[in-house]
Amino acid sequence: MFRNWRIGSVNGALVAAYFIPAWTLVAFNIMVAPVHGLYERPSVAVALFLSDHLQMAGMETVRAAWLLALGRLTVVAFFAISLVLLCIPRVRKGGGSDEALGIALAIGSLISFASMVMASKVGELAALRLHATELLLLLGAAIVVVIERPAPAPKSVEAQAPLALEQAELLHNR
């Protein structure tokens, strides 16, 4: 059963198994209560940066929180699409899920990198460790996906037998 699984596929599935539940919970907490959800541990660095350095208050903070939740849900959606495509053997063999996985890794890396920079600016060490770990996880998965290419499909060339003397050379006989 596992003969046609590549390392990039397994790695992508494992990374998705972490990010789908973790980022979905954070995004839903932000959507339910934007300010309260923004000041929880996974997003506290962004909240402190927005309030301290950009002096956002009120509705601007709520809009920024919703934008962060939308970004996280976008990453979750692309990870989910990648997992669905991995379930189809023909697509998995050809590397068809790599595009969705690559988009999830790229957007997730941008969000984690920006959150890590914001955490370092506000001095939030726990959030800095969290975002650095997530960034390293995403970048490692991206390197594996980029380096490992799917095996090319074998080309089967059939040798055509010569036509017998009594057969006419018509278009459908070629």
PDB file of C-alpha atoms in Angstrom:
ATOM      1  CA  MET A   1       0.000   0.000   0.000  1.00  0.00           C
ATOM      2  CA  PHE A   2       2.811   2.412   0.823  1.00  0.00           C
ATOM      3  CA  ARG A   3       4.961   1.648  -2.221  1.00  0.00           C
ATOM      4  CA  ASN A   4       3.957   4.769  -4.134  1.00  0.00           C
ATOM      5  CA  TRP A   5       4.250   7.281  -1.260  1.00  0.00           C
ATOM      6  CA  ARG A   6       7.078   9.753  -1.591  1.00  0.00           C
ATOM      7  CA  ILE A   7       8.884  11.379   1.331  1.00  0.00           C
ATOM      8  CA  GLY A   8       7.440  14.766   0.377  1.00  0.00           C
ATOM      9  CA  SER A   9       3.910  13.370   0.495  1.00  0.00           C
ATOM     10  CA  VAL A  10       4.383  11.839   3.930  1.00  0.00           C
ATOM     11  CA  ASN A  11       6.107  14.977   5.210  1.00  0.00           C
ATOM     12  CA  GLY A  12       3.320  17.175   3.837  1.00  0.00           C
ATOM     13  CA  ALA A  13       0.679  14.998   5.467  1.00  0.00           C
ATOM     14  CA  LEU A  14       2.461  15.171   8.831  1.00  0.00           C
ATOM     15  CA  VAL A  15       2.884  18.947   8.639  1.00  0.00           C
ATOM     16  CA  ALA A  16      -0.779  19.284   7.681  1.00  0.00           C
ATOM     17  CA  ALA A  17      -1.729  17.063  10.628  1.00  0.00           C
ATOM     18  CA  TYR A  18      -0.179  19.671  12.938  1.00  0.00           C
ATOM     19  CA  PHE A  19      -1.257  22.878  11.238  1.00  0.00           C
ATOM     20  CA  ILE A  20      -4.872  22.039  10.412  1.00  0.00           C
ATOM     21  CA  PRO A  21      -6.122  21.626  13.991  1.00  0.00           C
ATOM     22  CA  ALA A  22      -3.725  24.125  15.588  1.00  0.00           C
ATOM     23  CA  TRP A  23      -4.356  27.010  13.213  1.00  0.00           C
ATOM     24  CA  THR A  24      -8.073  26.258  12.883  1.00  0.00           C
ATOM     25  CA  LEU A  25      -8.562  26.602  16.637  1.00  0.00           C
ATOM     26  CA  VAL A  26      -6.603  29.859  16.724  1.00  0.00           C
ATOM     27  CA  ALA A  27      -8.538  31.263  13.754  1.00  0.00           C
ATOM     28  CA  PHE A  28     -11.928  30.314  15.212  1.00  0.00           C
ATOM     29  CA  ASN A  29     -11.002  31.850  18.571  1.00  0.00           C
ATOM     30  CA  ILE A  30     -10.155  35.072  16.746  1.00  0.00           C
ATOM     31  CA  MET A  31     -13.380  34.957  14.730  1.00  0.00           C
ATOM     32  CA  VAL A  32     -15.562  34.383  17.807  1.00  0.00           C
ATOM     33  CA  ALA A  33     -13.933  37.054  19.976  1.00  0.00           C
ATOM     34  CA  PRO A  34     -11.449  39.063  17.876  1.00  0.00           C
ATOM     35  CA  VAL A  35      -9.683  41.008  20.605  1.00  0.00           C
ATOM     36  CA  HIS A  36      -9.682  38.184  23.157  1.00  0.00           C
ATOM     37  CA  GLY A  37      -8.546  35.665  20.502  1.00  0.00           C
ATOM     38  CA  LEU A  38      -5.822  38.008  19.311  1.00  0.00           C
ATOM     39  CA  TYR A  39      -4.362  38.292  22.811  1.00  0.00           C
ATOM     40  CA  GLU A  40      -4.030  34.516  23.263  1.00  0.00           C
ATOM     41  CA  ARG A  41      -0.555  32.979  23.137  1.00  0.00           C
ATOM     42  CA  PRO A  42      -0.337  32.103  19.392  1.00  0.00           C
ATOM     43  CA  SER A  43      -1.242  35.657  18.362  1.00  0.00           C
ATOM     44  CA  VAL A  44      -0.197  37.797  21.317  1.00  0.00           C
ATOM     45  CA  ALA A  45       2.937  39.052  19.545  1.00  0.00           C
ATOM     46  CA  VAL A  46       0.846  40.351  16.653  1.00  0.00           C
ATOM     47  CA  ALA A  47      -1.575  42.024  19.081  1.00  0.00           C
ATOM     48  CA  LEU A  48       1.194  43.700  21.060  1.00  0.00           C
ATOM     49  CA  PHE A  49       2.943  44.846  17.896  1.00  0.00           C
ATOM     50  CA  LEU A  50      -0.280  46.301  16.498  1.00  0.00           C
ATOM     51  CA  SER A  51      -1.098  48.164  19.696  1.00  0.00           C
ATOM     52  CA  ASP A  52       2.433  49.301  20.620  1.00  0.00           C
ATOM     53  CA  HIS A  53       4.145  50.031  17.319  1.00  0.00           C
ATOM     54  CA  LEU A  54       1.268  50.777  14.961  1.00  0.00           C
ATOM     55  CA  GLN A  55      -1.003  52.334  17.623  1.00  0.00           C
ATOM     56  CA  MET A  56      -4.085  50.538  16.357  1.00  0.00           C
ATOM     57  CA  ALA A  57      -7.122  50.633  18.567  1.00  0.00           C
ATOM     58  CA  GLY A  58     -10.728  49.539  18.318  1.00  0.00           C
ATOM     59  CA  MET A  59     -12.019  48.473  14.958  1.00  0.00           C
ATOM     60  CA  GLU A  60      -8.595  48.550  13.276  1.00  0.00           C
ATOM     61  CA  THR A  61      -7.382  45.895  15.705  1.00  0.00           C
ATOM     62  CA  VAL A  62     -10.503  43.816  15.073  1.00  0.00           C
ATOM     63  CA  ARG A  63      -9.984  44.059  11.306  1.00  0.00           C
ATOM     64  CA  ALA A  64      -6.327  43.084  11.648  1.00  0.00           C
ATOM     65  CA  ALA A  65      -7.348  40.125  13.823  1.00  0.00           C
ATOM     66  CA  TRP A  66      -9.876  38.989  11.226  1.00  0.00           C
ATOM     67  CA  LEU A  67      -7.264  39.357   8.499  1.00  0.00           C
ATOM     68  CA  LEU A  68      -4.890  37.166  10.508  1.00  0.00           C
ATOM     69  CA  ALA A  69      -7.662  34.593  11.013  1.00  0.00           C
ATOM     70  CA  LEU A  70      -8.441  34.658   7.287  1.00  0.00           C
ATOM     71  CA  GLY A  71      -4.766  34.060   6.469  1.00  0.00           C
ATOM     72  CA  ARG A  72      -4.585  31.146   8.869  1.00  0.00           C
ATOM     73  CA  LEU A  73      -7.800  29.627   7.486  1.00  0.00           C
ATOM     74  CA  THR A  74      -6.433  29.990   3.950  1.00  0.00           C
ATOM     75  CA  VAL A  75      -3.371  27.977   4.947  1.00  0.00           C
ATOM     76  CA  VAL A  76      -5.616  25.372   6.594  1.00  0.00           C
ATOM     77  CA  ALA A  77      -7.753  25.146   3.443  1.00  0.00           C
ATOM     78  CA  PHE A  78      -4.729  24.545   1.202  1.00  0.00           C
ATOM     79  CA  PHE A  79      -3.392  21.912   3.602  1.00  0.00           C
ATOM     80  CA  ALA A  80      -6.811  20.211   3.521  1.00  0.00           C
ATOM     81  CA  ILE A  81      -6.874  20.304  -0.300  1.00  0.00           C
ATOM     82  CA  SER A  82      -3.404  18.792  -0.309  1.00  0.00           C
ATOM     83  CA  LEU A  83      -4.533  15.963   1.980  1.00  0.00           C
ATOM     84  CA  VAL A  84      -7.567  15.253  -0.210  1.00  0.00           C
ATOM     85  CA  LEU A  85      -5.356  15.091  -3.288  1.00  0.00           C
ATOM     86  CA  LEU A  86      -2.957  12.762  -1.474  1.00  0.00           C
ATOM     87  CA  CYS A  87      -5.800  10.274  -1.038  1.00  0.00           C
ATOM     88  CA  ILE A  88      -6.051   9.790  -4.804  1.00  0.00           C
ATOM     89  CA  PRO A  89      -3.234   7.382  -5.841  1.00  0.00           C
ATOM     90  CA  ARG A  90      -2.971   8.606  -9.428  1.00  0.00           C
ATOM     91  CA  VAL A  91      -2.572  12.217  -8.291  1.00  0.00           C
ATOM     92  CA  ARG A  92      -0.165  11.274  -5.499  1.00  0.00           C
ATOM     93  CA  LYS A  93       2.137   9.344  -7.869  1.00  0.00           C
ATOM     94  CA  GLY A  94       2.355  12.281 -10.254  1.00  0.00           C
ATOM     95  CA  GLY A  95       2.920  14.869  -7.518  1.00  0.00           C
ATOM     96  CA  GLY A  96      -0.396  16.620  -8.133  1.00  0.00           C
ATOM     97  CA  SER A  97      -0.804  17.621  -4.493  1.00  0.00           C
ATOM     98  CA  ASP A  98       2.497  19.506  -4.430  1.00  0.00           C
ATOM     99  CA  GLU A  99       0.924  22.740  -5.712  1.00  0.00           C
ATOM    100  CA  ALA A 100      -1.616  23.002  -2.919  1.00  0.00           C
ATOM    101  CA  LEU A 101       1.013  21.994  -0.392  1.00  0.00           C
ATOM    102  CA  GLY A 102       3.428  24.569  -1.787  1.00  0.00           C
ATOM    103  CA  ILE A 103       0.857  27.359  -1.525  1.00  0.00           C
ATOM    104  CA  ALA A 104       0.057  26.367   2.066  1.00  0.00           C
ATOM    105  CA  LEU A 105       3.747  26.278   2.942  1.00  0.00           C
ATOM    106  CA  ALA A 106       4.426  29.654   1.321  1.00  0.00           C
ATOM    107  CA  ILE A 107       1.534  31.525   2.944  1.00  0.00           C
ATOM    108  CA  GLY A 108       2.123  29.780   6.277  1.00  0.00           C
ATOM    109  CA  SER A 109       5.811  30.667   6.175  1.00  0.00           C
ATOM    110  CA  LEU A 110       4.991  34.317   5.528  1.00  0.00           C
ATOM    111  CA  ILE A 111       2.551  34.432   8.444  1.00  0.00           C
ATOM    112  CA  SER A 112       4.961  32.644  10.784  1.00  0.00           C
ATOM    113  CA  PHE A 113       7.906  34.809   9.733  1.00  0.00           C
ATOM    114  CA  ALA A 114       5.956  38.029  10.200  1.00  0.00           C
ATOM    115  CA  SER A 115       4.675  36.828  13.574  1.00  0.00           C
ATOM    116  CA  MET A 116       8.217  35.863  14.584  1.00  0.00           C
ATOM    117  CA  VAL A 117       9.556  39.301  13.661  1.00  0.00           C
ATOM    118  CA  MET A 118       6.724  40.965  15.577  1.00  0.00           C
ATOM    119  CA  ALA A 119       7.422  38.743  18.598  1.00  0.00           C
ATOM    120  CA  SER A 120      11.077  39.733  18.554  1.00  0.00           C
ATOM    121  CA  LYS A 121      10.163  43.437  18.329  1.00  0.00           C
ATOM    122  CA  VAL A 122       7.863  43.304  21.368  1.00  0.00           C
ATOM    123  CA  GLY A 123      10.082  40.937  23.387  1.00  0.00           C
ATOM    124  CA  GLU A 124       7.611  38.080  23.699  1.00  0.00           C
ATOM    125  CA  LEU A 125       9.938  35.053  24.046  1.00  0.00           C
ATOM    126  CA  ALA A 126       7.306  32.289  24.236  1.00  0.00           C
ATOM    127  CA  ALA A 127       5.620  33.535  21.072  1.00  0.00           C
ATOM    128  CA  LEU A 128       9.030  33.932  19.413  1.00  0.00           C
ATOM    129  CA  ARG A 129       9.851  30.282  20.108  1.00  0.00           C
ATOM    130  CA  LEU A 130       6.447  29.143  18.855  1.00  0.00           C
ATOM    131  CA  HIS A 131       6.634  31.076  15.586  1.00  0.00           C
ATOM    132  CA  ALA A 132      10.286  30.145  14.996  1.00  0.00           C
ATOM    133  CA  THR A 133       9.419  26.469  15.457  1.00  0.00           C
ATOM    134  CA  GLU A 134       6.474  26.733  13.073  1.00  0.00           C
ATOM    135  CA  LEU A 135       8.615  28.574  10.533  1.00  0.00           C
ATOM    136  CA  LEU A 136      11.335  25.920  10.679  1.00  0.00           C
ATOM    137  CA  LEU A 137       8.697  23.204  10.287  1.00  0.00           C
ATOM    138  CA  LEU A 138       7.229  24.908   7.222  1.00  0.00           C
ATOM    139  CA  LEU A 139      10.605  25.678   5.637  1.00  0.00           C
ATOM    140  CA  GLY A 140      11.813  22.111   6.170  1.00  0.00           C
ATOM    141  CA  ALA A 141       8.710  20.762   4.477  1.00  0.00           C
ATOM    142  CA  ALA A 142       9.156  23.235   1.623  1.00  0.00           C
ATOM    143  CA  ILE A 143      12.750  22.119   1.089  1.00  0.00           C
ATOM    144  CA  VAL A 144      11.695  18.471   0.928  1.00  0.00           C
ATOM    145  CA  VAL A 145       8.931  19.278  -1.580  1.00  0.00           C
ATOM    146  CA  VAL A 146      11.271  21.339  -3.767  1.00  0.00           C
ATOM    147  CA  ILE A 147      14.162  18.854  -3.744  1.00  0.00           C
ATOM    148  CA  GLU A 148      12.131  15.669  -4.221  1.00  0.00           C
ATOM    149  CA  ARG A 149      10.504  15.586  -7.636  1.00  0.00           C
ATOM    150  CA  PRO A 150       8.025  12.884  -8.614  1.00  0.00           C
ATOM    151  CA  ALA A 151       9.414  10.004 -10.659  1.00  0.00           C
ATOM    152  CA  PRO A 152       8.782  10.438 -14.372  1.00  0.00           C
ATOM    153  CA  ALA A 153       6.156   8.162 -15.839  1.00  0.00           C
ATOM    154  CA  PRO A 154       7.634   5.282 -17.824  1.00  0.00           C
ATOM    155  CA  LYS A 155       7.279   5.741 -21.532  1.00  0.00           C
ATOM    156  CA  SER A 156       5.924   2.670 -23.248  1.00  0.00           C
ATOM    157  CA  VAL A 157       6.590   2.622 -26.962  1.00  0.00           C
ATOM    158  CA  GLU A 158       4.934  -0.085 -28.959  1.00  0.00           C
ATOM    159  CA  ALA A 159       6.745  -1.349 -32.000  1.00  0.00           C
ATOM    160  CA  GLN A 160       4.360  -1.502 -34.901  1.00  0.00           C
ATOM    161  CA  ALA A 161       4.367  -4.683 -36.891  1.00  0.00           C
ATOM    162  CA  PRO A 162       4.788  -4.279 -40.627  1.00  0.00           C
ATOM    163  CA  LEU A 163       1.624  -4.536 -42.643  1.00  0.00           C
ATOM    164  CA  ALA A 164       0.897  -7.792 -44.337  1.00  0.00           C
ATOM    165  CA  LEU A 165       0.840  -7.849 -48.112  1.00  0.00           C
ATOM    166  CA  GLU A 166      -2.920  -8.122 -48.343  1.00  0.00           C
ATOM    167  CA  GLN A 167      -3.654  -5.165 -45.965  1.00  0.00           C
ATOM    168  CA  ALA A 168      -4.107  -1.745 -47.441  1.00  0.00           C
ATOM    169  CA  GLU A 169      -2.310   1.147 -45.777  1.00  0.00           C
ATOM    170  CA  LEU A 170      -5.232   3.230 -44.574  1.00  0.00           C
ATOM    171  CA  LEU A 171      -5.296   5.901 -41.934  1.00  0.00           C
ATOM    172  CA  HIS A 172      -6.786   3.644 -39.279  1.00  0.00           C
ATOM    173  CA  ASN A 173      -4.109   0.971 -39.901  1.00  0.00           C
ATOM    174  CA  ARG A 174      -1.177   3.229 -39.053  1.00  0.00           C
TER     175      ARG A 174
END
